[in-house]
Structures are given as C-alpha cells and as structure tokens.
Short mmCIF file of C-alpha atoms in Angstrom, two decimals:
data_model
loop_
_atom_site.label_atom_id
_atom_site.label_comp_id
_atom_site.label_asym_id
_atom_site.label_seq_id
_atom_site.Cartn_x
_atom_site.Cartn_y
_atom_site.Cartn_z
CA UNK A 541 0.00 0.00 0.00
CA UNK A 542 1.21 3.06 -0.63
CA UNK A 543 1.90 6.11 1.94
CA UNK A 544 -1.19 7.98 2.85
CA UNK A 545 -1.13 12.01 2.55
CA UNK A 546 -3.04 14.42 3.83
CA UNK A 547 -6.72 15.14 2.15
CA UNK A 548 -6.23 18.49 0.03
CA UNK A 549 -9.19 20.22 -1.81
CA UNK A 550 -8.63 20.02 -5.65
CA UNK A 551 -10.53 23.73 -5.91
CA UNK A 552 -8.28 26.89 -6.50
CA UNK A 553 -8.22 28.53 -2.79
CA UNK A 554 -8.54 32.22 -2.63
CA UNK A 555 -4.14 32.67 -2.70
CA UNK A 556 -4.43 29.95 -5.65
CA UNK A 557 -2.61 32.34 -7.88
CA UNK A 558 0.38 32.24 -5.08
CA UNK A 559 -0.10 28.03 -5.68
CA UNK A 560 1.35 26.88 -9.09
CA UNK A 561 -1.38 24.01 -10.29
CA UNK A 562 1.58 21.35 -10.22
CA UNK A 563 2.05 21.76 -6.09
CA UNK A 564 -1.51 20.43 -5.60
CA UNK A 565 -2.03 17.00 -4.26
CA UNK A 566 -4.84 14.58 -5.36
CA UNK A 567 -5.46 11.41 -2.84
CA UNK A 568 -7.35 9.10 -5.19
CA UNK A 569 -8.11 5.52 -2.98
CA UNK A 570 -8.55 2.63 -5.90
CA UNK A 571 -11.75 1.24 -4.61
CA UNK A 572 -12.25 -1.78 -6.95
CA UNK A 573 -9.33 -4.13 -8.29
CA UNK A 574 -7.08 -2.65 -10.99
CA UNK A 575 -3.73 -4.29 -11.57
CA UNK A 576 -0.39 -2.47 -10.17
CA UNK A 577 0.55 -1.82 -14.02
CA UNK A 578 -2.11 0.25 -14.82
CA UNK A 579 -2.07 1.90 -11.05
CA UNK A 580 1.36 2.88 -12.45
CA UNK A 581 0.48 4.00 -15.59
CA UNK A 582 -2.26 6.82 -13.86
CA UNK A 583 0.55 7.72 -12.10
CA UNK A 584 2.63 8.72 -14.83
CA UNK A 585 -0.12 10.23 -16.76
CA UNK A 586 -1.06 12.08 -13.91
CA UNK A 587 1.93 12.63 -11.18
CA UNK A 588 -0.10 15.01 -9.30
CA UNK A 589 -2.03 11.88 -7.66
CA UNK A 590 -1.36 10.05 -5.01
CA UNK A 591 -2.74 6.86 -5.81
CA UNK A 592 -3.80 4.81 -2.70
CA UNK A 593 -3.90 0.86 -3.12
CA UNK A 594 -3.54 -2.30 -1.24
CA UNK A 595 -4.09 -5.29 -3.34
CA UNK A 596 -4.91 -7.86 -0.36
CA UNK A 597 -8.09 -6.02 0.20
CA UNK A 598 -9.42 -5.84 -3.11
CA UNK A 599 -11.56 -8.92 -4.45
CA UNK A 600 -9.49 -10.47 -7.31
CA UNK A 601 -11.02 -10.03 -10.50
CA UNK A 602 -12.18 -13.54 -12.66
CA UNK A 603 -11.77 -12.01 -16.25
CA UNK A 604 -11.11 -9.24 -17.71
CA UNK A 605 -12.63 -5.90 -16.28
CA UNK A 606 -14.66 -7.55 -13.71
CA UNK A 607 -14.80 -4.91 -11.57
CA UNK A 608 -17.13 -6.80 -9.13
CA UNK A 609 -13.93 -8.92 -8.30
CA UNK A 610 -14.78 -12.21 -7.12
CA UNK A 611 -17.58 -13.23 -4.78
CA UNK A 612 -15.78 -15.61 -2.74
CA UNK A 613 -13.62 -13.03 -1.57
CA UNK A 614 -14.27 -12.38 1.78
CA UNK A 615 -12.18 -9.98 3.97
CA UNK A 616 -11.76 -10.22 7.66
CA UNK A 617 -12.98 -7.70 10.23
CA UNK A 618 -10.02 -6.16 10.38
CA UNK A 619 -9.73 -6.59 6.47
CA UNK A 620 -12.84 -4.85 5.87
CA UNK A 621 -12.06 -1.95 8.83
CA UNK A 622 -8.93 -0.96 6.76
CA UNK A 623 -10.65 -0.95 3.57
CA UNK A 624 -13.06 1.51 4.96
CA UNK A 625 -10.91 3.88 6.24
CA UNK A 626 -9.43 3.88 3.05
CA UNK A 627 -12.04 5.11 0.88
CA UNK A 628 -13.35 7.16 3.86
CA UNK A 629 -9.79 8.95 3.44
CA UNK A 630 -10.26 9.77 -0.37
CA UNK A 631 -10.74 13.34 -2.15
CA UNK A 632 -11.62 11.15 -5.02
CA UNK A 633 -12.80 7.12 -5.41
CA UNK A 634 -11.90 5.20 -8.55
CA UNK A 635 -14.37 2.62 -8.79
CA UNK A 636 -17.57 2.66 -6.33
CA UNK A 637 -16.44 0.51 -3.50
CA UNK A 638 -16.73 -3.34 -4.75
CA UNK A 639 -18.95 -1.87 -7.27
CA UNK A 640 -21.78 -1.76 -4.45
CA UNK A 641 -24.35 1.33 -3.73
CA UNK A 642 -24.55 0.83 -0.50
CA UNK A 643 -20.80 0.99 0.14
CA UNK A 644 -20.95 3.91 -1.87
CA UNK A 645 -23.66 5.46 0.12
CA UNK A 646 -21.79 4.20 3.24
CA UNK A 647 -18.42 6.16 2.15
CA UNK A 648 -20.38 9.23 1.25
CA UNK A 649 -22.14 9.41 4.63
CA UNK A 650 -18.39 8.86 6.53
CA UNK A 651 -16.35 10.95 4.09
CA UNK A 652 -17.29 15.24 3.81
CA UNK A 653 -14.06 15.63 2.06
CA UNK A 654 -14.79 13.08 -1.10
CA UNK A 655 -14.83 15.15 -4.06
CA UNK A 656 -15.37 12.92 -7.19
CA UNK A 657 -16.37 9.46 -7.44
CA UNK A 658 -15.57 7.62 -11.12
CA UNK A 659 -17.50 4.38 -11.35
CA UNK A 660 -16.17 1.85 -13.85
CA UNK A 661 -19.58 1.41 -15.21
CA UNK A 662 -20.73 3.42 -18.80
CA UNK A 663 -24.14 3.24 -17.17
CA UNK A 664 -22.63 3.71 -13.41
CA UNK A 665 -25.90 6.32 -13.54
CA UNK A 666 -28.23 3.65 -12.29
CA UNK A 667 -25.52 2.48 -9.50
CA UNK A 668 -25.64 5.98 -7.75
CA UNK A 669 -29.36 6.40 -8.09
CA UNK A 670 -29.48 3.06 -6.04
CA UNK A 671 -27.52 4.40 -3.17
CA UNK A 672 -29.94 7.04 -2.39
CA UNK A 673 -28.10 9.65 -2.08
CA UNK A 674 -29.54 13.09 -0.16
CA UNK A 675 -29.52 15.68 -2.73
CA UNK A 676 -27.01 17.82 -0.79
CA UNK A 677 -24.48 14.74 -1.01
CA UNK A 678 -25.15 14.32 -5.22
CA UNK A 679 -24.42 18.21 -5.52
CA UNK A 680 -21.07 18.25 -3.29
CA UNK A 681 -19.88 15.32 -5.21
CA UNK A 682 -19.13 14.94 -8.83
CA UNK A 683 -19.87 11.43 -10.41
CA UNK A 684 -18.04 10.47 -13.70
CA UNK A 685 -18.44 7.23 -15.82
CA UNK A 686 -17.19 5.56 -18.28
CA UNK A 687 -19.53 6.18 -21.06
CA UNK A 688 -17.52 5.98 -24.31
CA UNK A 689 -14.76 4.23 -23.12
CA UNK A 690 -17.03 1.03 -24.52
CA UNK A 691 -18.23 2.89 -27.72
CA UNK A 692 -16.30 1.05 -30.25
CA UNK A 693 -16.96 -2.74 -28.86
CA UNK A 694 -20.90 -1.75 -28.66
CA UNK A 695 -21.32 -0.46 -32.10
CA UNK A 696 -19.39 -3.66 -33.62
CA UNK A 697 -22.06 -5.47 -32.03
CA UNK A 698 -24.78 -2.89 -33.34
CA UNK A 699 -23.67 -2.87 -36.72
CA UNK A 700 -23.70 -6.95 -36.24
CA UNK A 701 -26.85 -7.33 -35.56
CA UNK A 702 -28.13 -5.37 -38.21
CA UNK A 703 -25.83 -7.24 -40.83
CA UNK A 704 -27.36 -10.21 -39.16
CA UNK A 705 -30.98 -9.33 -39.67
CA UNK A 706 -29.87 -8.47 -43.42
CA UNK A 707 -28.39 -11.74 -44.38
CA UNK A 708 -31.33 -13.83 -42.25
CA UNK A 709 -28.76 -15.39 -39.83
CA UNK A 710 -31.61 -17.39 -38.16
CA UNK A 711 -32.23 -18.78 -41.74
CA UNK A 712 -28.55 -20.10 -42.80
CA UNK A 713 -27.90 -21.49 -39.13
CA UNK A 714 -30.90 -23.52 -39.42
CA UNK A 715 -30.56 -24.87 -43.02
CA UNK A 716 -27.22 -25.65 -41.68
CA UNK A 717 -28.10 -27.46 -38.67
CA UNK A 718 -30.38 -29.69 -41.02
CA UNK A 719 -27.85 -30.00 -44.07
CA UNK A 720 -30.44 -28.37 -46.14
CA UNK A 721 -29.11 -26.76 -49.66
CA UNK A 722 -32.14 -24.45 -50.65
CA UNK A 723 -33.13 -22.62 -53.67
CA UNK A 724 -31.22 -19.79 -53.93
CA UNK A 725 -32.65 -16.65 -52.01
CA UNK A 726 -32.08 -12.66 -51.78
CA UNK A 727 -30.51 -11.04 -48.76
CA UNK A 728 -31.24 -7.53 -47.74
CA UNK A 729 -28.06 -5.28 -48.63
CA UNK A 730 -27.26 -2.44 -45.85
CA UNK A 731 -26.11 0.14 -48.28
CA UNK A 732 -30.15 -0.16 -49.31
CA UNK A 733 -31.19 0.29 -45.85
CA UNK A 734 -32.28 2.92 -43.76
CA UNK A 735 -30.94 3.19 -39.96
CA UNK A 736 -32.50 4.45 -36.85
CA UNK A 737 -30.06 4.89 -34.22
CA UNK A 738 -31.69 5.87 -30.98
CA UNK A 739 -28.94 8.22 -29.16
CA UNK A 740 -25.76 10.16 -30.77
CA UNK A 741 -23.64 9.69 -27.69
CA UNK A 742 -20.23 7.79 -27.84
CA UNK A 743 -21.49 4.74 -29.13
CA UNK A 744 -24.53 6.42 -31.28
CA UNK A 745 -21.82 8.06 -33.01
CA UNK A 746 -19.44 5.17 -33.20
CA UNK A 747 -22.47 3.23 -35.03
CA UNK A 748 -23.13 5.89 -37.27
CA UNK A 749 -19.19 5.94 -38.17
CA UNK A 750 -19.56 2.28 -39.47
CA UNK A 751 -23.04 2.47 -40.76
CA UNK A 752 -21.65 5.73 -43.36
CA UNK A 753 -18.73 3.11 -44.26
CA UNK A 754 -21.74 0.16 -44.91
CA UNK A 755 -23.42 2.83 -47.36
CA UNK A 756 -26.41 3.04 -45.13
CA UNK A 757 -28.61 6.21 -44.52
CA UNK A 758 -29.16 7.35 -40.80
CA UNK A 759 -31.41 9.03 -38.83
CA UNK A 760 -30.79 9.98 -35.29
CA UNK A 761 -33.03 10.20 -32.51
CA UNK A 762 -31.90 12.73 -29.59
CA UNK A 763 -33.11 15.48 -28.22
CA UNK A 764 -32.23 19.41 -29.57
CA UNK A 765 -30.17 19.02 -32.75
CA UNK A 766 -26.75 17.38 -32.50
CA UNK A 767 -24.39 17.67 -35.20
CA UNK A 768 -22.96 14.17 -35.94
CA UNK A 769 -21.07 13.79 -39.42
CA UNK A 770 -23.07 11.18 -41.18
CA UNK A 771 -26.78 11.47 -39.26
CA UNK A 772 -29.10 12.53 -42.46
CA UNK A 773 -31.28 14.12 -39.83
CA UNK A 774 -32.23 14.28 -36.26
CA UNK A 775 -35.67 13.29 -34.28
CA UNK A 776 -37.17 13.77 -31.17
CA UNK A 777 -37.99 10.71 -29.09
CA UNK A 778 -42.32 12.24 -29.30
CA UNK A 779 -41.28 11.39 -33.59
CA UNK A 780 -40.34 8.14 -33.18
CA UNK A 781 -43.92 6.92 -33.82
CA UNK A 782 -44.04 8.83 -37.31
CA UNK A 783 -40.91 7.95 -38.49
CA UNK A 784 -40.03 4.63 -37.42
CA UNK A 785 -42.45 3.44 -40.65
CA UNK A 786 -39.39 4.79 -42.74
CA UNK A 787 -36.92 2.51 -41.40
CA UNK A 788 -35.46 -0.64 -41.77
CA UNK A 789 -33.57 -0.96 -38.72
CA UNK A 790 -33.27 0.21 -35.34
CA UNK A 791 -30.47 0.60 -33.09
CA UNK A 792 -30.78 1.11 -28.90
CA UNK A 793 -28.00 3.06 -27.65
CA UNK A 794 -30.14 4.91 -25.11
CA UNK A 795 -29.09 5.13 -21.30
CA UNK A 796 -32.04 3.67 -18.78
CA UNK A 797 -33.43 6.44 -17.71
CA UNK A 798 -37.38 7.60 -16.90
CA UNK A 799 -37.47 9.25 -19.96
CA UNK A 800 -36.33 6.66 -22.15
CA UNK A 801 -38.39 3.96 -20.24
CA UNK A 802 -40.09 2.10 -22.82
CA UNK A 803 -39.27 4.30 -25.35
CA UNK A 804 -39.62 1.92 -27.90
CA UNK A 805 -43.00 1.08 -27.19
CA UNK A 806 -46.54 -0.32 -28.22
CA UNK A 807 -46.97 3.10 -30.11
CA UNK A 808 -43.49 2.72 -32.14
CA UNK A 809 -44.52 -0.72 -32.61
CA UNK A 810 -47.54 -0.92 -34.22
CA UNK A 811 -45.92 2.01 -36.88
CA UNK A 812 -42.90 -0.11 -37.84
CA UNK A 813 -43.06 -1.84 -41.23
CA UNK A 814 -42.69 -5.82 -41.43
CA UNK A 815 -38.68 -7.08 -41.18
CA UNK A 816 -37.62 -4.01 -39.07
CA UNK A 817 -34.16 -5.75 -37.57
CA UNK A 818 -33.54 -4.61 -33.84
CA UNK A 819 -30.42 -4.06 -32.37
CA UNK A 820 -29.89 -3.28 -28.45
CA UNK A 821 -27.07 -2.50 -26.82
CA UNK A 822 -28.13 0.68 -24.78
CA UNK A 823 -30.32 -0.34 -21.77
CA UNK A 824 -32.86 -2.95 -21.51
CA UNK A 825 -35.19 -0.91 -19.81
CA UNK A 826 -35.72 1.01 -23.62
CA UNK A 827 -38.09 -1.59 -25.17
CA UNK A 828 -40.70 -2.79 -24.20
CA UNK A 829 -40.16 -6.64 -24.28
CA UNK A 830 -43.77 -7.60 -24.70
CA UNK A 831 -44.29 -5.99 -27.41
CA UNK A 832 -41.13 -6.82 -29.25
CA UNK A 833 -42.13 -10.40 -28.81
CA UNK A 834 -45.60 -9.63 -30.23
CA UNK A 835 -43.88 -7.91 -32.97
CA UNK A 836 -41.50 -10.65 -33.31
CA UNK A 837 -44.00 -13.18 -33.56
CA UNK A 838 -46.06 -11.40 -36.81
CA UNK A 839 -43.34 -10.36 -38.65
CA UNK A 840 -43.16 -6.54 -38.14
CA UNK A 841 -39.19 -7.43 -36.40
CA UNK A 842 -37.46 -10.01 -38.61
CA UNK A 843 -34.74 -10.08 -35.97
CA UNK A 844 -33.28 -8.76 -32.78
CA UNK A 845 -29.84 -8.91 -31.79
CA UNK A 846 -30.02 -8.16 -27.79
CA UNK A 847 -27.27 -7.73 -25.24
CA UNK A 848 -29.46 -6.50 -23.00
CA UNK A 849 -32.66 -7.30 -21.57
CA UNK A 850 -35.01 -5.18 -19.54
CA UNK A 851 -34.09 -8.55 -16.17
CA UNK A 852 -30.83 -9.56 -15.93
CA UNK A 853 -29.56 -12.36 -15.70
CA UNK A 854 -31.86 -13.49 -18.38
CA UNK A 855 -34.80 -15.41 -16.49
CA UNK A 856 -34.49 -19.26 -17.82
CA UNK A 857 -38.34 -19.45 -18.64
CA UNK A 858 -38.05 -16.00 -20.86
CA UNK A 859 -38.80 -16.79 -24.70
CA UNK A 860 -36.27 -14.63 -25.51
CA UNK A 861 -33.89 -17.99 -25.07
CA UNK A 862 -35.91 -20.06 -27.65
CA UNK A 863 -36.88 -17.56 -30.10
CA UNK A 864 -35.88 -18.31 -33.55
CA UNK A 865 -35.32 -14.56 -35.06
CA UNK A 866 -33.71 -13.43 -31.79
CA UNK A 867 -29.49 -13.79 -31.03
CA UNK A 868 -28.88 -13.57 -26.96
CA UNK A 869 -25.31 -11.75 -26.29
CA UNK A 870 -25.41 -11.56 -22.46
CA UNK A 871 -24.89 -8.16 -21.46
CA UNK A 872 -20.91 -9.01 -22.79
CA UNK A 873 -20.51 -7.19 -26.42
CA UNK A 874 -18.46 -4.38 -24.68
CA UNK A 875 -16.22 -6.74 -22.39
CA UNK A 876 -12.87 -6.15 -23.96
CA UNK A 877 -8.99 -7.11 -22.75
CA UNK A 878 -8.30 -3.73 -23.38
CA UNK A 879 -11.57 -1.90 -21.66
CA UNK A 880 -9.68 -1.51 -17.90
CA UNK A 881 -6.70 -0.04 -19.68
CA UNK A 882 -8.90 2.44 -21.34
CA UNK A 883 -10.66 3.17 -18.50
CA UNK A 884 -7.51 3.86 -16.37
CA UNK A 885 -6.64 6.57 -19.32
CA UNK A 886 -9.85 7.59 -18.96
CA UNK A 887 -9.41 8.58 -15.61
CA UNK A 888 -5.81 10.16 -15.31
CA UNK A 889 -7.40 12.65 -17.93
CA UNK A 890 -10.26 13.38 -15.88
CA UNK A 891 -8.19 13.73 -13.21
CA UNK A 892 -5.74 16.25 -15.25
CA UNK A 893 -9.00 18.29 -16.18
CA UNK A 894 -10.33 17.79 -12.22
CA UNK A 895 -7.07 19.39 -10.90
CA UNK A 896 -6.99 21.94 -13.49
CA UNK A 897 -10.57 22.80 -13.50
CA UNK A 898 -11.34 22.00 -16.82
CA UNK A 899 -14.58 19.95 -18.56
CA UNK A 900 -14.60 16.43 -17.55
CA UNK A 901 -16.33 13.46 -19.41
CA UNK A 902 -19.35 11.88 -18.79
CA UNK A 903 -20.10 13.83 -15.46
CA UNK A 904 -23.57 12.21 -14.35
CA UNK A 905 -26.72 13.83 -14.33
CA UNK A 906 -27.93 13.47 -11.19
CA UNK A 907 -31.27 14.72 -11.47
CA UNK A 908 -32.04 11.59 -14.21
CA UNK A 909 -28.79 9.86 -13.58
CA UNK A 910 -27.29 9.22 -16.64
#
C-alpha cells in the first residue's frame, strides 16, 4: 500500500494564484481491483495523484474488467475496517467501492471531504441512483463514468446485428443445422437500408461511423439538434412513432433512464413496417419486451440482436432464449482485454482536467442519472 497524505481540496483557494497548479495533491483511494501496471500507468499520466492501493483487500477479479472482483472473496474484520478507512480517506474514489451502492452510500455518509467518485460502469448512472443519495451529497460530489470508453466494442455489435438481420442469420444457421441446400434466395443489402439509431452519444456516433462506411442512410433520434457527421437528420424521441415506418432498422443506444423507459414502445410498434431488424445495446429498460415479442412473432421485427434485456440475468423461462429470429449476447458485447486499460486513461485525464478545472467526461446527471 502506498503512503497515505493528507486530504487536500482540488478547488483553486482564494491565494491559488500564489499556488502553481503542479504543487496540488490529489489522494485518489482505488476502490475496486485494478492491476499495479495500470495503477502505475495513472501515475505517470497524472503525477499530481497520489494513488492509494492495497491489493490484499481488493476482491481479485475472474476475467477481464470484472470490476465486481470475485464473490468468494471475503475480507476479515479487520480486512474490511482498513478498507473503509481507506475510501473514507479519499478526495476522489476510482471505482464505487466493490462496485456496491450501498458501500458507496456508506463512504459518502463517513467521508465530507470526497470530491469525485468515477464508477467503472458506462451506465454507473443507475448504480448511484441506487444508493440514495440526499440531494445535498449528489451536488457536493461529482460522479463520472465511463460512457464511451465502450463505444467502439458496442457499435461492432450494433452494426452486427443489423448485418445479421440483413443476411437472415436465423435462416442459414438452421438450413445448416439440417444440411439443407435451398433454392437460392435474396438477402437484404445495408447500403439499401435505412438506420434508426436511438442516441448520438459515444457509441450512437461510433455506429453511425460504421453504418456511413456500410453505405447506409441514418437518422438519429436525440433530443435538440446534435451535429454528428453522417446522421441525415435528427428526431425527437415524441417522432419516433411517425418515423419509425421509414426505417429498416433500429439501433438502442439509449441510457435507462425515466425518460427513455419504454421508449420503444406499443406506439413505435404498431408504426414499424414488417422485417424491421432490432439491435440493443443501450439499456434494456428502452423496449418494451412484450411488445417486441408480439412484434416478433407477426413479422413486423425479422430479428433482434439483444445484449441486453429489460431482467438480468436473463430469467431461464423467458422466450427470448428459444426464439428463432432473436441472437442472446449476455450483457458481454463491450467486455474487452483492453476496456480496464482504457478506463484507467480515462481517468488520469479526468483527473488532469479535475485538478486543473477543466470539462470532464461523462459527469452524471444526477437529477435523471445518466
């Protein structure tokens, strides 16, 4: 572990300008496992942190970027007393505390000095909307995530699942499995098709990026008027209903949020035109599963590629698992060898910008928490 130092304020005091920016401090407590290599690399990116760590008391990770570490790991009551008054010493946590709102909530309540909290999650949103915070404690506080850290991963997926729906996967894998050599058949082509691509965030944008290289046209669905190179033109989610009968796919990117709560609902539903292909890789919580399965079932989606579902783990008895037109990626088409060394760039530059008080990424709105 490395040595502690004393908790200094990462805000300009009022004899700042007698304080050059690189003689403040930055006591950042690693609060979920990340290995010593990339602990070193933050420091080099960022030598203004002290970056607090002690290995034994983090739970081991199973795979790559499990954050979660694993759940056999159990520390001791001593263990778990020094790993408290660890984070309870930080001006800023990286990682919510074994990934856990309570902990976080916990921390929070013990620590009036913590100044930033980055969860490893790109929808860490929903983790500190589940540790209740008091509104006083979510506007002291400023909550990052890792929202297009994941962005190129997701949209590979996206753009697969479209391809997918175009070329009748379902079809070939079962004339496969039964050795069957059919008449020959016409696949949809993408640079024919017309894309819907609900949110022009990191991965929105990422999709579009390989959609304009597929030849397809795109239409965007956010709110004011975003300028994305390559979106033909922008909608509000209250248009979906009138222009989803355009399209011939549609892509989830969306955050789960109240607003976006069944966005794509019985309304969008019963306006789409038969073979829509669906591709999620937002939020579950987005579609409403009932009726995709309704629309699944009379043809108006040919296909859904889903890596996430609205319950997760996916419940054995859901008919999502036996589905014909439907691929099940479980919640894993961002998990990458490389996502906790992005990540751990991520956050030295947040922490640059932090110190110097400049913009930082994907601060959390914590009014709708995304």
């Amino acid at each position: 572990m490395t040595t502690a130092t004393p908790n200094v304020s990462a805000e300009p005091s009022a004899n700042a300008s007698a304080t050059s920016a690189s003689d403040r401090r930055l006591r950042v407590v690693v609060a979920v496992p990340l290995n010593e290599r990339l602990c070193q690399l933050v420091e080099t990116l960022e030598p203004r942190i002290d970056l607090i760590r002690d290995h034994t008391l983090l739970k081991p990770m199973r795979g790559p970027a499990d954050w979660s570490g694993d759940p056999d790991f159990h520390r001791t009551p001593e263990q778990q007393q020094a790993f408290d008054d660890l984070v309870d010493s930080a001006d800023v946590l990286f990682g919510i505390p074994d990934v856990e709102p309570e902990a976080l909530a916990r921390t929070v309540k013990a620590n009036p000095d913590l100044k930033w909290v980055m969860t490893t999650a790109a929808g860490g949103g929903s983790q500190i909307k589940d540790a209740n915070l008091s509104r006083e404690d979510l506007d002291r506080i400023v909550f990052t995530t890792s929202a297009g850290v994941h962005g190129g991963p997701l949209a590979e997926f996206a753009v697969f699942g479209v391809l997918a729906g175009a070329k009748n996967l379902p079809r070939l894998l079962a004339d496969k499995g039964m050795k069957t050599w059919p008449d020959r058949w016409e696949m949809r082509q993408v640079d024919e098709m017309t894309v819907l691509v609900m949110g022009l965030g990191g991965i929105g944008s990422e999709c579009v990026r390989r959609l304009n290289a597929l030849g397809a046209r795109v239409i965007g669905v956010a709110e004011g008027n975003p300028q994305v190179e390559g979106v033909d033109r922008v909608v509000s989610a209250a248009q979906l209903p009138d222009v989803v009968g355009e399209v011939d796919a549609i892509i989830n990117t969306l955050p789960g949020t109240d607003q976006t709560y069944h966005m794509l609902g019985k309304d969008v539903f019963a306006n789409m035109k038969p073979g829509t292909i669906i591709s999620s890789v937002g939020r579950g919580t987005v579609i409403d599963e009932t009726e995709l399965l309704k629309a699944l079932d009379d043809g108006r989606v040919a296909f859904a590629a889903m890596d996430v579902f609205e319950q997760e783990p996916l419940p054995a008895d859901s008919p999502f698992w036996t589905h014909p037109q439907v691929v099940v990626s479980p919640h894993t088409a961002a998990l990458s060898s490389k996502e906790e060394e992005r990540i751990a760039r991520r956050f030295a530059q947040d922490a640059t910008a932090f110190l110097d008080g400049k913009p930082m990424r994907a601060v959390v709105n914590t009014v709708e928490f995304y």
